[in-house]
Short mmCIF file of C-alpha atoms in Angstrom, two decimals:
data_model
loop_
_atom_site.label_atom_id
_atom_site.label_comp_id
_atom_site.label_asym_id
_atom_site.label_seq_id
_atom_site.Cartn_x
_atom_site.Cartn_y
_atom_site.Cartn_z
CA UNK A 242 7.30 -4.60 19.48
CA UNK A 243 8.10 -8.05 19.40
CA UNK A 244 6.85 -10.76 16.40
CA UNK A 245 4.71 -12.51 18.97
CA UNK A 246 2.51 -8.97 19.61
CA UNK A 247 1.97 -7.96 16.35
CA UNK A 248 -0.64 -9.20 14.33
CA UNK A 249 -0.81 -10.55 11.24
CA UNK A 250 -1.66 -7.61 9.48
CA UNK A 251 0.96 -5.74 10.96
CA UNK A 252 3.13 -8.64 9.91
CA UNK A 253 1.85 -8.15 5.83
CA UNK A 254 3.66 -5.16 5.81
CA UNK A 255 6.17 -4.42 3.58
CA UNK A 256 7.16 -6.88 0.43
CA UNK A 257 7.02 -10.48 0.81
CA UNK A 258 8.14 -12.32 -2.07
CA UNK A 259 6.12 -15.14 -4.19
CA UNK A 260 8.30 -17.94 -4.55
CA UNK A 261 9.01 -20.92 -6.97
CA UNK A 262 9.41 -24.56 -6.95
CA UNK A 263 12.90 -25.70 -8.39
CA UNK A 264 12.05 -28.46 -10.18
CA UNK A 265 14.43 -32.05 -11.30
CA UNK A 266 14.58 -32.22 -15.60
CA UNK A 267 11.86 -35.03 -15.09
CA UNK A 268 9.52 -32.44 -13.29
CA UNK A 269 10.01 -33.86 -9.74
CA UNK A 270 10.21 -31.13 -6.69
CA UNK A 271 14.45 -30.22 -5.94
CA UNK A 272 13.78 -30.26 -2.27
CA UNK A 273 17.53 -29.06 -2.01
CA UNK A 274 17.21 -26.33 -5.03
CA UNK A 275 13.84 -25.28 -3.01
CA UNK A 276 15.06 -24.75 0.40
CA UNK A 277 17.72 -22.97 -0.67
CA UNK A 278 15.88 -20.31 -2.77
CA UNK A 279 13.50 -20.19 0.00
CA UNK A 280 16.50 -19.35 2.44
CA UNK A 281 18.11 -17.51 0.13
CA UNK A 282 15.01 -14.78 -0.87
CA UNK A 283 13.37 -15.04 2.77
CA UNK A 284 17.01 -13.60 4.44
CA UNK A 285 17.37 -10.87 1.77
CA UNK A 286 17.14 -7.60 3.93
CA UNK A 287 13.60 -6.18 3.67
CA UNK A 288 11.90 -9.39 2.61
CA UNK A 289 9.70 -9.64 5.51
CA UNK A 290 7.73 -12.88 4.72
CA UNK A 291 7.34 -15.49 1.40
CA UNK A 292 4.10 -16.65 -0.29
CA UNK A 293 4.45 -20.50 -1.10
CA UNK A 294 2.15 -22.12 -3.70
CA UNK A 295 0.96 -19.23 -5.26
CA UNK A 296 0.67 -19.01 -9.17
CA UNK A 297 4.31 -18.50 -9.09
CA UNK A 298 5.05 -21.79 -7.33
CA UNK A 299 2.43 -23.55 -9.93
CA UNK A 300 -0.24 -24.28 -7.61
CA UNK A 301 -2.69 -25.96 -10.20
CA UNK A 302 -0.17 -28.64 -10.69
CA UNK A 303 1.82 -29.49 -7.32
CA UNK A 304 -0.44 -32.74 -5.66
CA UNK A 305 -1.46 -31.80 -2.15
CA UNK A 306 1.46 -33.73 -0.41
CA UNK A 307 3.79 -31.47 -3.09
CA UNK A 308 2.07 -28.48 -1.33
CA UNK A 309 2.71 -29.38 1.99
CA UNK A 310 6.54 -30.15 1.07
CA UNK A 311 6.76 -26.90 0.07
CA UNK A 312 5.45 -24.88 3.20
CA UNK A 313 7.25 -27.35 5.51
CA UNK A 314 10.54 -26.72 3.90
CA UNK A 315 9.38 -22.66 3.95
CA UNK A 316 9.10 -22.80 7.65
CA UNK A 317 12.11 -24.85 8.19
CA UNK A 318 14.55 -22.81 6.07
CA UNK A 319 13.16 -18.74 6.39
CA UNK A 320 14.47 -17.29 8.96
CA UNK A 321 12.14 -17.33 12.51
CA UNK A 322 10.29 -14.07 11.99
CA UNK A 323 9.90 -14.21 8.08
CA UNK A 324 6.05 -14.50 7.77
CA UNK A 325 4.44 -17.95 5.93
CA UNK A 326 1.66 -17.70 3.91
CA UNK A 327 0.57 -19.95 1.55
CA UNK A 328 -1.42 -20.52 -1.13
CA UNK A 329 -5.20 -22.38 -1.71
CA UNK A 330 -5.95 -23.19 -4.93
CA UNK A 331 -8.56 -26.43 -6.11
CA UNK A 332 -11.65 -26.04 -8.03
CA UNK A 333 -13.65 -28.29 -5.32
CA UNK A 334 -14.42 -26.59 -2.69
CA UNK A 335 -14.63 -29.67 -0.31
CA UNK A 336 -10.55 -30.14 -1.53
CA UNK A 337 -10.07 -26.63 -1.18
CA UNK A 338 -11.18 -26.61 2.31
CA UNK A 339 -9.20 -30.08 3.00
CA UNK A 340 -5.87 -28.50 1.17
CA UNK A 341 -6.04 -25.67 3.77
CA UNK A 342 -6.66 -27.54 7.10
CA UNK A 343 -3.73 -29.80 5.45
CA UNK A 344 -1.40 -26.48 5.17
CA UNK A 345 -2.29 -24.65 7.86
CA UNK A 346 -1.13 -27.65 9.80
CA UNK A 347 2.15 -28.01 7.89
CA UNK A 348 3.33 -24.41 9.23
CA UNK A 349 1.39 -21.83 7.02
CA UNK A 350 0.70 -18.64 9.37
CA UNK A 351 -1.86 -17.04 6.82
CA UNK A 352 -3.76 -18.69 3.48
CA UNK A 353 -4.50 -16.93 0.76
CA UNK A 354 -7.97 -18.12 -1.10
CA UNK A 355 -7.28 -18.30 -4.76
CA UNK A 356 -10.22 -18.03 -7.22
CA UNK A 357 -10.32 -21.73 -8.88
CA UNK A 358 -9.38 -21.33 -12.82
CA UNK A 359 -12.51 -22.21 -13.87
CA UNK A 360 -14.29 -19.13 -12.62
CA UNK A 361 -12.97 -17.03 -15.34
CA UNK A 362 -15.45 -18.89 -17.52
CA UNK A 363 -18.32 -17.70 -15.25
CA UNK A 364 -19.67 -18.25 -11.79
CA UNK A 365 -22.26 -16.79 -9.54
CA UNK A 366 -21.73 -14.77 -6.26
CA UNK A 367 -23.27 -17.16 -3.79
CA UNK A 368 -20.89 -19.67 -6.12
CA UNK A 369 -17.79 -17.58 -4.66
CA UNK A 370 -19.26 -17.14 -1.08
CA UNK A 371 -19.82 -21.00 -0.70
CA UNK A 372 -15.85 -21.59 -1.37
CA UNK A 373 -14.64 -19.15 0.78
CA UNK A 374 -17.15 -20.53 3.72
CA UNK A 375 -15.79 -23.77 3.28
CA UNK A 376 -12.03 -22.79 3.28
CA UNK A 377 -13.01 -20.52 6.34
CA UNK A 378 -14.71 -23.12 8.52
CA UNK A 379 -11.84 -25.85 7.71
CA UNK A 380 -8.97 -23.32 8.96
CA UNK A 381 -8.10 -21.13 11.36
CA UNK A 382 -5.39 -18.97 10.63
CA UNK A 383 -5.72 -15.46 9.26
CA UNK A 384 -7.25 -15.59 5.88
CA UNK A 385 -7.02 -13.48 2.21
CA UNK A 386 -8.51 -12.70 -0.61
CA UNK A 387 -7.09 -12.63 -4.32
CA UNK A 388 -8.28 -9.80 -6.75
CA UNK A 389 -7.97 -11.77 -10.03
CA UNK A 390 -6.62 -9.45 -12.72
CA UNK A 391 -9.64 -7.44 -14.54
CA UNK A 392 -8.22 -8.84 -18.25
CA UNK A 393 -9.06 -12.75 -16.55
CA UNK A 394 -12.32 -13.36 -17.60
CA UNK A 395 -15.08 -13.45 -14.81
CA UNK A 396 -12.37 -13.87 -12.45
CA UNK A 397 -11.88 -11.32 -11.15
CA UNK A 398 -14.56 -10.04 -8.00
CA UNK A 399 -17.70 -6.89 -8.60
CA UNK A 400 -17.56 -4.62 -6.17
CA UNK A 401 -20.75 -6.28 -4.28
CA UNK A 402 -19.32 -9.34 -4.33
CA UNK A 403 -15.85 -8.15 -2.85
CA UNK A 404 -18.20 -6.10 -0.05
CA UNK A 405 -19.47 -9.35 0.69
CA UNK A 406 -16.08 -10.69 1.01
CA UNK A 407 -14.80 -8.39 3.00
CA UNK A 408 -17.76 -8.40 5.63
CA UNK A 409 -16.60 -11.48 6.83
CA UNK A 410 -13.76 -10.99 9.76
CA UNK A 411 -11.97 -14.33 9.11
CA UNK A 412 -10.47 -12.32 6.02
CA UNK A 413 -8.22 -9.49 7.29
CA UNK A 414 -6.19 -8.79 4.07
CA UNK A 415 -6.30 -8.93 0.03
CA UNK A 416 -3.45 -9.62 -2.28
CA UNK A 417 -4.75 -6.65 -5.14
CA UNK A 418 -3.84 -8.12 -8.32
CA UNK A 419 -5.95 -6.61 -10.69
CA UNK A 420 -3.51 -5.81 -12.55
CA UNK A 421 -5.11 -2.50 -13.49
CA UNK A 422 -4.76 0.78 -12.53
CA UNK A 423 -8.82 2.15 -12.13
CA UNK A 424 -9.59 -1.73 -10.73
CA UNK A 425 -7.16 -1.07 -8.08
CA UNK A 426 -8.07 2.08 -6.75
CA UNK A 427 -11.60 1.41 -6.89
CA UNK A 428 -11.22 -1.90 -4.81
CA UNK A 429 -8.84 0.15 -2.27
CA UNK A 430 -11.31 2.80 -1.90
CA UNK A 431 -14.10 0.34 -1.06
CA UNK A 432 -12.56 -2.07 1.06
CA UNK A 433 -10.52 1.25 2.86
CA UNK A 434 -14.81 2.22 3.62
CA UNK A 435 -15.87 -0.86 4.60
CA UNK A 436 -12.82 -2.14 6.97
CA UNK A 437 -10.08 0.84 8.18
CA UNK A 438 -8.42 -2.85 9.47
CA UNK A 439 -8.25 -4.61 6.06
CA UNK A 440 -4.50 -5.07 4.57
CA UNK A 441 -4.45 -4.14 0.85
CA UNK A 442 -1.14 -5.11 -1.02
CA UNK A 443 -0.43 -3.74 -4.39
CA UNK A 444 0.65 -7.00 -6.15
CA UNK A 445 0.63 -6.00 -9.67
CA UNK A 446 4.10 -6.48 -10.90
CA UNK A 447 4.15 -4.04 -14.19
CA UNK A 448 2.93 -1.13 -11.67
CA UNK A 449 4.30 -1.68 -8.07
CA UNK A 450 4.87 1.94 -8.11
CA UNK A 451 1.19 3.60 -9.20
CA UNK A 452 -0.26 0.96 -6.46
CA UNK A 453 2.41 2.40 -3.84
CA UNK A 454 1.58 5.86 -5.16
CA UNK A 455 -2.35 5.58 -4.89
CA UNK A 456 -1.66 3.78 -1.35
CA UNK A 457 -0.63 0.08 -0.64
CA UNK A 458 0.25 -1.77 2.67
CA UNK A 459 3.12 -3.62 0.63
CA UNK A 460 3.06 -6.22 -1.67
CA UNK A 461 3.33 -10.21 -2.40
CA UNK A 462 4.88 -10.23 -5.54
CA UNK A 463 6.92 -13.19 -7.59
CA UNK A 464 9.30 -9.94 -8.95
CA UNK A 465 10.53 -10.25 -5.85
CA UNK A 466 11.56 -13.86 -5.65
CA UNK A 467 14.48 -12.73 -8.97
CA UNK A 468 15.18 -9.20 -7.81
CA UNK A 469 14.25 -8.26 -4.04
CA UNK A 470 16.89 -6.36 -3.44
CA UNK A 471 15.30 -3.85 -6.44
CA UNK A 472 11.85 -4.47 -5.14
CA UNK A 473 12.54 -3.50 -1.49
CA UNK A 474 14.35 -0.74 -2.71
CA UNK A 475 11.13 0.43 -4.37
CA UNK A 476 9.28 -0.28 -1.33
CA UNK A 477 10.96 1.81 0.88
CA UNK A 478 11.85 4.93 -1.31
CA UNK A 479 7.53 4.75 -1.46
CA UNK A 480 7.28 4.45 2.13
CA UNK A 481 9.72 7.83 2.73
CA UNK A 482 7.81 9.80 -0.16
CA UNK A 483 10.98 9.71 -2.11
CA UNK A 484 9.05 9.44 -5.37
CA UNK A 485 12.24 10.52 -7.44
CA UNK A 486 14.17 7.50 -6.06
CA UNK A 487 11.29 5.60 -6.34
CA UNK A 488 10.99 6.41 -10.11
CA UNK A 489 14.92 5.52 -10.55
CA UNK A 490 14.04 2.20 -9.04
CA UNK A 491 11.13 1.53 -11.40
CA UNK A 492 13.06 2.78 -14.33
CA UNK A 493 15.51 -0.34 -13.61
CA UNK A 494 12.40 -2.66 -12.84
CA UNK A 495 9.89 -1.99 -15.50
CA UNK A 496 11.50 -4.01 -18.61
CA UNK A 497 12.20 -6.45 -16.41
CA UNK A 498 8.56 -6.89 -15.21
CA UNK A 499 7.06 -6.33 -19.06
CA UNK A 500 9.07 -8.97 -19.81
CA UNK A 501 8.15 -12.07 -17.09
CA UNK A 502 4.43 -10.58 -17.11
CA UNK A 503 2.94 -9.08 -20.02
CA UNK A 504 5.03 -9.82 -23.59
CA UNK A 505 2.78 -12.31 -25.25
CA UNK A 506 1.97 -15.18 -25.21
CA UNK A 507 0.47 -15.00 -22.25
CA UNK A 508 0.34 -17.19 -19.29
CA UNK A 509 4.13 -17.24 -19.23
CA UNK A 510 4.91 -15.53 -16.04
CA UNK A 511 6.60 -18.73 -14.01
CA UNK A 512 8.70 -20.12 -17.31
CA UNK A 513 10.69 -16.79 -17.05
CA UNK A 514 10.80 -16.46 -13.62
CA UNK A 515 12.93 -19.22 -13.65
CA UNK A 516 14.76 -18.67 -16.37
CA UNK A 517 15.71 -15.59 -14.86
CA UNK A 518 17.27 -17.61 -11.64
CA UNK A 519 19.01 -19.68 -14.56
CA UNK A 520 20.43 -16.88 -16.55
CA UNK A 521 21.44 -15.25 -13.01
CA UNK A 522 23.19 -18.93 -12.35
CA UNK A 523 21.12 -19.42 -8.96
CA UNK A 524 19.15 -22.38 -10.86
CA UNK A 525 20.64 -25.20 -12.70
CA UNK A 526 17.46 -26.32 -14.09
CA UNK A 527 14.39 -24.19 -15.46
CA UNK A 528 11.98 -26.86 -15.99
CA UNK A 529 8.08 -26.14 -15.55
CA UNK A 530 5.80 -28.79 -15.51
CA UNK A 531 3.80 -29.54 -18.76
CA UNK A 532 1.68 -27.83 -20.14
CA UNK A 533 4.14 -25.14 -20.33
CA UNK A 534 7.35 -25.47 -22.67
CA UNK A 535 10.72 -24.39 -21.75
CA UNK A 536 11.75 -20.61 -22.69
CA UNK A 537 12.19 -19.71 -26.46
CA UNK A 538 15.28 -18.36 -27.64
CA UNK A 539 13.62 -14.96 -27.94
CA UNK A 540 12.46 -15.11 -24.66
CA UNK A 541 15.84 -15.92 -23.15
CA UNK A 542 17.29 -12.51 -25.06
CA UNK A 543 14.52 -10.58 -23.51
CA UNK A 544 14.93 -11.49 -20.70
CA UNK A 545 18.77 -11.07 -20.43
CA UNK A 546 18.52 -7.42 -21.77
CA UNK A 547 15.92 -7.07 -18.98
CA UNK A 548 18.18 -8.27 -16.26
CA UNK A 549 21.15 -6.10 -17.26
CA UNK A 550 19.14 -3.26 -17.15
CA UNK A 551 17.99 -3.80 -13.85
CA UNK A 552 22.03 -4.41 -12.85
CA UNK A 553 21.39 -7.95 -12.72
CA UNK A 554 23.95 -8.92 -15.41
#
Protein backbone atom coordinates (compact mmCIF):
# COMPACT_ATOMS: atom_id res chain seq x y z
CA UNK A 1 0.00 0.00 0.00
CA UNK A 2 1.39 3.07 -1.09
CA UNK A 3 1.93 6.50 1.33
CA UNK A 4 -0.69 8.28 -0.72
CA UNK A 5 -3.57 5.40 0.37
CA UNK A 6 -2.97 5.15 3.76
CA UNK A 7 -4.31 7.37 6.14
CA UNK A 8 -3.02 9.23 8.65
CA UNK A 9 -3.63 6.98 11.29
CA UNK A 10 -2.19 4.25 9.55
CA UNK A 11 0.71 6.60 9.01
CA UNK A 12 1.06 7.18 13.27
CA UNK A 13 2.15 3.87 13.46
CA UNK A 14 5.15 2.88 14.81
CA UNK A 15 7.71 5.50 16.69
CA UNK A 16 8.10 8.88 15.45
CA UNK A 17 10.57 10.82 17.20
CA UNK A 18 10.09 14.40 19.07
CA UNK A 19 12.72 16.53 17.93
CA UNK A 20 14.84 19.59 19.10
CA UNK A 21 15.87 22.93 18.01
CA UNK A 22 19.79 23.32 17.84
CA UNK A 23 20.22 26.48 19.02
CA UNK A 24 23.47 29.44 18.30
CA UNK A 25 25.31 30.31 22.09
CA UNK A 26 23.16 33.61 21.82
CA UNK A 27 19.88 31.47 21.66
CA UNK A 28 19.20 32.07 17.91
CA UNK A 29 17.69 28.90 15.80
CA UNK A 30 21.06 26.77 13.91
CA UNK A 31 19.03 26.36 10.81
CA UNK A 32 22.10 24.17 9.62
CA UNK A 33 22.48 22.19 13.18
CA UNK A 34 18.46 21.75 12.76
CA UNK A 35 18.13 20.33 9.40
CA UNK A 36 20.63 18.11 9.93
CA UNK A 37 19.29 16.45 13.15
CA UNK A 38 16.05 16.49 11.48
CA UNK A 39 17.65 14.48 8.47
CA UNK A 40 19.67 12.69 10.50
CA UNK A 41 16.76 11.11 13.16
CA UNK A 42 13.90 11.17 10.36
CA UNK A 43 16.27 8.54 7.99
CA UNK A 44 17.14 6.31 11.00
CA UNK A 45 15.49 2.90 9.97
CA UNK A 46 12.14 2.55 11.76
CA UNK A 47 11.60 6.23 12.46
CA UNK A 48 8.54 6.55 10.52
CA UNK A 49 7.66 10.28 11.05
CA UNK A 50 9.08 13.44 13.51
CA UNK A 51 7.03 15.70 15.83
CA UNK A 52 8.36 19.39 15.45
CA UNK A 53 7.59 22.00 18.15
CA UNK A 54 6.60 19.85 20.72
CA UNK A 55 7.83 20.39 24.41
CA UNK A 56 10.98 18.92 23.24
CA UNK A 57 11.57 21.53 20.54
CA UNK A 58 10.54 24.35 23.32
CA UNK A 59 7.36 25.35 21.93
CA UNK A 60 6.46 28.05 24.67
CA UNK A 61 9.42 30.00 23.56
CA UNK A 62 10.06 29.70 19.62
CA UNK A 63 7.97 33.09 18.04
CA UNK A 64 5.52 31.87 15.45
CA UNK A 65 7.82 32.62 12.39
CA UNK A 66 10.55 30.31 14.62
CA UNK A 67 7.77 27.64 14.38
CA UNK A 68 7.22 27.75 10.92
CA UNK A 69 11.18 27.61 10.27
CA UNK A 70 11.16 24.65 11.94
CA UNK A 71 8.40 22.54 10.08
CA UNK A 72 9.57 24.00 6.74
CA UNK A 73 13.06 22.80 7.24
CA UNK A 74 11.24 19.25 8.65
CA UNK A 75 9.57 18.82 5.36
CA UNK A 76 12.46 19.87 3.32
CA UNK A 77 15.11 17.64 4.95
CA UNK A 78 12.99 14.10 6.19
CA UNK A 79 12.90 11.94 3.80
CA UNK A 80 9.42 11.98 1.36
CA UNK A 81 7.35 9.48 3.30
CA UNK A 82 8.55 10.39 6.94
CA UNK A 83 5.25 11.75 8.44
CA UNK A 84 5.15 15.76 9.75
CA UNK A 85 3.38 16.62 12.58
CA UNK A 86 3.73 19.45 14.50
CA UNK A 87 3.08 20.99 17.44
CA UNK A 88 0.23 23.86 18.77
CA UNK A 89 0.97 25.39 21.72
CA UNK A 90 -0.34 29.36 22.83
CA UNK A 91 -2.45 30.15 25.71
CA UNK A 92 -4.90 32.35 23.35
CA UNK A 93 -6.93 30.48 21.68
CA UNK A 94 -7.49 33.05 18.79
CA UNK A 95 -3.24 32.61 18.39
CA UNK A 96 -3.58 29.10 18.83
CA UNK A 97 -5.95 28.77 16.05
CA UNK A 98 -3.79 31.41 13.86
CA UNK A 99 -0.37 29.34 14.80
CA UNK A 100 -2.06 26.25 13.24
CA UNK A 101 -3.57 27.62 9.94
CA UNK A 102 0.14 29.26 9.86
CA UNK A 103 1.74 25.54 10.20
CA UNK A 104 -0.45 23.58 8.53
CA UNK A 105 0.39 25.78 5.61
CA UNK A 106 4.16 25.58 6.13
CA UNK A 107 4.05 21.61 5.46
CA UNK A 108 2.69 20.07 8.78
CA UNK A 109 0.56 16.83 7.72
CA UNK A 110 -1.05 16.43 11.31
CA UNK A 111 -1.16 19.08 14.54
CA UNK A 112 -1.10 18.08 17.71
CA UNK A 113 -3.28 20.45 20.25
CA UNK A 114 -1.20 21.08 23.29
CA UNK A 115 -2.95 22.03 26.58
CA UNK A 116 -1.71 25.85 27.15
CA UNK A 117 0.60 25.90 30.50
CA UNK A 118 -1.65 27.75 32.28
CA UNK A 119 -4.32 25.09 32.55
CA UNK A 120 -2.45 23.22 35.11
CA UNK A 121 -3.49 26.02 37.44
CA UNK A 122 -7.19 25.27 36.67
CA UNK A 123 -9.66 25.55 33.84
CA UNK A 124 -13.13 24.47 33.06
CA UNK A 125 -14.30 21.85 30.44
CA UNK A 126 -16.22 24.10 28.10
CA UNK A 127 -12.70 26.25 28.76
CA UNK A 128 -10.86 23.18 26.94
CA UNK A 129 -13.66 22.54 24.30
CA UNK A 130 -13.60 26.28 23.14
CA UNK A 131 -9.65 25.90 22.25
CA UNK A 132 -9.85 22.89 20.54
CA UNK A 133 -13.00 24.36 18.37
CA UNK A 134 -11.01 27.15 17.47
CA UNK A 135 -7.80 25.22 16.45
CA UNK A 136 -10.29 22.80 14.60
CA UNK A 137 -12.20 25.33 12.53
CA UNK A 138 -8.79 27.29 11.58
CA UNK A 139 -7.15 23.92 10.14
CA UNK A 140 -7.70 21.19 8.24
CA UNK A 141 -5.37 18.54 8.56
CA UNK A 142 -5.77 15.54 10.81
CA UNK A 143 -5.82 16.65 14.35
CA UNK A 144 -4.57 15.23 18.15
CA UNK A 145 -4.96 15.38 21.41
CA UNK A 146 -2.24 15.57 24.30
CA UNK A 147 -2.88 13.63 27.64
CA UNK A 148 -0.97 15.98 29.98
CA UNK A 149 0.88 13.88 32.57
CA UNK A 150 -1.51 13.11 35.76
CA UNK A 151 1.47 14.69 38.27
CA UNK A 152 0.77 18.33 36.00
CA UNK A 153 -1.65 19.96 37.89
CA UNK A 154 -5.22 20.30 36.28
CA UNK A 155 -3.61 19.57 33.12
CA UNK A 156 -4.14 16.79 32.44
CA UNK A 157 -8.02 15.75 30.82
CA UNK A 158 -11.20 13.71 33.25
CA UNK A 159 -12.44 11.09 31.59
CA UNK A 160 -15.75 13.20 30.53
CA UNK A 161 -13.88 15.73 29.29
CA UNK A 162 -11.54 13.41 27.09
CA UNK A 163 -15.13 11.62 25.88
CA UNK A 164 -15.97 14.90 24.80
CA UNK A 165 -12.79 15.21 23.02
CA UNK A 166 -12.83 12.34 21.39
CA UNK A 167 -16.52 12.69 20.00
CA UNK A 168 -15.37 15.10 17.73
CA UNK A 169 -14.04 13.37 14.24
CA UNK A 170 -11.57 16.17 13.36
CA UNK A 171 -9.38 14.39 16.17
CA UNK A 172 -8.36 10.89 14.99
CA UNK A 173 -5.40 10.25 17.40
CA UNK A 174 -3.90 11.10 21.06
CA UNK A 175 -0.31 11.39 22.01
CA UNK A 176 -0.91 9.42 25.81
CA UNK A 177 1.42 11.12 27.99
CA UNK A 178 0.16 10.66 31.24
CA UNK A 179 2.95 9.57 32.31
CA UNK A 180 1.26 7.03 34.56
CA UNK A 181 0.60 3.66 34.43
CA UNK A 182 -3.47 3.38 35.79
CA UNK A 183 -4.00 7.02 33.78
CA UNK A 184 -2.96 5.28 30.73
CA UNK A 185 -4.87 2.31 30.66
CA UNK A 186 -7.88 3.91 31.80
CA UNK A 187 -7.74 6.59 28.93
CA UNK A 188 -6.96 3.57 26.36
CA UNK A 189 -9.82 1.66 27.55
CA UNK A 190 -12.22 4.59 27.10
CA UNK A 191 -11.21 6.10 24.03
CA UNK A 192 -10.67 2.09 22.57
CA UNK A 193 -15.02 2.18 23.59
CA UNK A 194 -15.80 5.22 22.26
CA UNK A 195 -13.73 5.21 18.75
CA UNK A 196 -12.28 1.44 17.51
CA UNK A 197 -10.60 4.28 14.82
CA UNK A 198 -8.80 6.48 17.39
CA UNK A 199 -4.75 6.17 17.35
CA UNK A 200 -3.43 5.92 20.94
CA UNK A 201 0.46 6.29 21.26
CA UNK A 202 2.16 5.38 24.43
CA UNK A 203 4.42 8.48 24.81
CA UNK A 204 5.59 8.15 28.25
CA UNK A 205 9.29 7.89 28.08
CA UNK A 206 10.17 6.13 31.67
CA UNK A 207 7.56 3.27 30.56
CA UNK A 208 7.49 2.80 26.70
CA UNK A 209 7.36 -0.78 27.48
CA UNK A 210 4.15 -1.18 30.14
CA UNK A 211 2.27 1.24 27.47
CA UNK A 212 3.40 -1.30 24.57
CA UNK A 213 2.52 -4.12 26.94
CA UNK A 214 -1.08 -2.86 27.95
CA UNK A 215 -1.51 -1.95 24.06
CA UNK A 216 -0.17 1.16 22.09
CA UNK A 217 -0.33 2.11 18.32
CA UNK A 218 3.40 3.45 18.72
CA UNK A 219 4.72 6.33 20.14
CA UNK A 220 5.98 10.17 19.68
CA UNK A 221 8.60 10.31 21.98
CA UNK A 222 11.78 12.93 22.39
CA UNK A 223 13.87 9.45 23.66
CA UNK A 224 13.82 8.87 20.36
CA UNK A 225 15.34 11.98 18.89
CA UNK A 226 19.06 10.70 21.20
CA UNK A 227 18.59 6.97 20.84
CA UNK A 228 16.11 5.68 17.97
CA UNK A 229 17.91 3.07 17.04
CA UNK A 230 17.19 1.63 20.94
CA UNK A 231 13.67 2.92 20.77
CA UNK A 232 12.70 1.18 17.49
CA UNK A 233 14.30 -1.71 18.70
CA UNK A 234 11.83 -1.67 21.59
CA UNK A 235 9.10 -1.03 19.28
CA UNK A 236 9.38 -3.84 17.26
CA UNK A 237 10.46 -6.65 19.75
CA UNK A 238 6.66 -5.31 21.30
CA UNK A 239 5.09 -5.58 18.06
CA UNK A 240 6.44 -9.54 17.57
CA UNK A 241 5.48 -10.39 21.34
CA UNK A 242 9.11 -10.81 22.01
CA UNK A 243 8.69 -9.49 25.54
CA UNK A 244 12.18 -11.00 26.62
CA UNK A 245 13.93 -8.89 23.93
CA UNK A 246 11.80 -6.27 24.67
CA UNK A 247 12.84 -6.31 28.39
CA UNK A 248 16.72 -6.44 27.23
CA UNK A 249 15.94 -3.32 25.29
CA UNK A 250 14.37 -1.49 28.23
CA UNK A 251 17.02 -2.69 30.57
CA UNK A 252 19.52 -0.51 28.27
CA UNK A 253 16.84 2.39 28.02
CA UNK A 254 15.49 2.89 31.45
CA UNK A 255 18.52 4.91 33.19
CA UNK A 256 18.75 6.65 30.33
CA UNK A 257 15.08 7.84 30.37
CA UNK A 258 15.12 8.37 34.49
CA UNK A 259 17.71 10.47 33.81
CA UNK A 260 16.39 13.18 30.85
CA UNK A 261 12.76 12.76 32.51
CA UNK A 262 12.28 12.25 36.04
CA UNK A 263 15.69 13.00 38.37
CA UNK A 264 14.76 16.25 39.99
CA UNK A 265 14.55 19.19 39.48
CA UNK A 266 12.00 18.90 37.35
CA UNK A 267 11.13 20.50 34.15
CA UNK A 268 14.54 19.53 32.80
CA UNK A 269 13.68 17.14 30.10
CA UNK A 270 15.01 19.38 26.86
CA UNK A 271 18.45 20.70 28.77
CA UNK A 272 19.53 16.97 28.74
CA UNK A 273 18.23 16.03 25.68
CA UNK A 274 20.67 18.08 24.27
CA UNK A 275 23.28 17.55 26.25
CA UNK A 276 22.99 14.11 25.37
CA UNK A 277 23.51 15.06 21.40
CA UNK A 278 26.60 17.06 22.92
CA UNK A 279 28.14 14.36 24.97
CA UNK A 280 27.38 11.94 21.85
CA UNK A 281 29.37 14.85 19.71
CA UNK A 282 26.27 15.27 17.21
CA UNK A 283 25.78 18.94 18.82
CA UNK A 284 28.36 21.53 19.25
CA UNK A 285 26.23 23.68 21.29
CA UNK A 286 23.61 22.72 24.12
CA UNK A 287 22.13 25.99 24.71
CA UNK A 288 18.31 26.27 25.82
CA UNK A 289 16.72 29.39 25.86
CA UNK A 290 16.31 31.19 29.29
CA UNK A 291 14.62 30.38 31.70
CA UNK A 292 16.43 27.20 31.74
CA UNK A 293 20.30 27.06 32.69
CA UNK A 294 22.78 24.98 30.99
CA UNK A 295 23.38 21.28 32.48
CA UNK A 296 25.08 20.96 35.98
CA UNK A 297 28.09 19.06 36.36
CA UNK A 298 26.08 16.34 38.07
CA UNK A 299 23.78 16.21 35.45
CA UNK A 300 26.40 15.82 32.74
CA UNK A 301 27.82 12.53 34.86
CA UNK A 302 24.37 11.17 34.90
CA UNK A 303 23.81 11.45 31.98
CA UNK A 304 27.09 9.97 30.55
CA UNK A 305 26.72 6.81 32.79
CA UNK A 306 23.22 6.69 31.24
CA UNK A 307 24.42 6.76 27.71
CA UNK A 308 27.09 4.08 28.18
CA UNK A 309 24.72 1.90 29.49
CA UNK A 310 22.49 2.15 26.75
CA UNK A 311 25.86 1.48 24.33
CA UNK A 312 25.88 4.98 23.50
CA UNK A 313 29.41 5.68 24.82
Amino acid sequence: MSVRTRTFGDRLRGIHAATVVPMKPEFGIDEAKLAAHLASVASTPGINGLLVNGHAGENFVLSLAEKQRVVELASEHAPKDCLIVSGVNHESSLEAAREAATLEQAGAEGLLVFPPNSWALSHGDGCVIEHHRHIRDATTVPLMLYAAPVGAGAMAYASPLLEQLVADPRFVAIKEGSWEVAAYEQNLRLIRKLRSDFVVLGSGDEHLLTSYLVGSAGSQVSLACVVPELVVSLWIAAEAGDWPRARAVHEKLYPLAAAIYRDPPGGRATVRLKACLKLLGRLSCDAVRPPQPPATPDELRALDIALRIAGQG
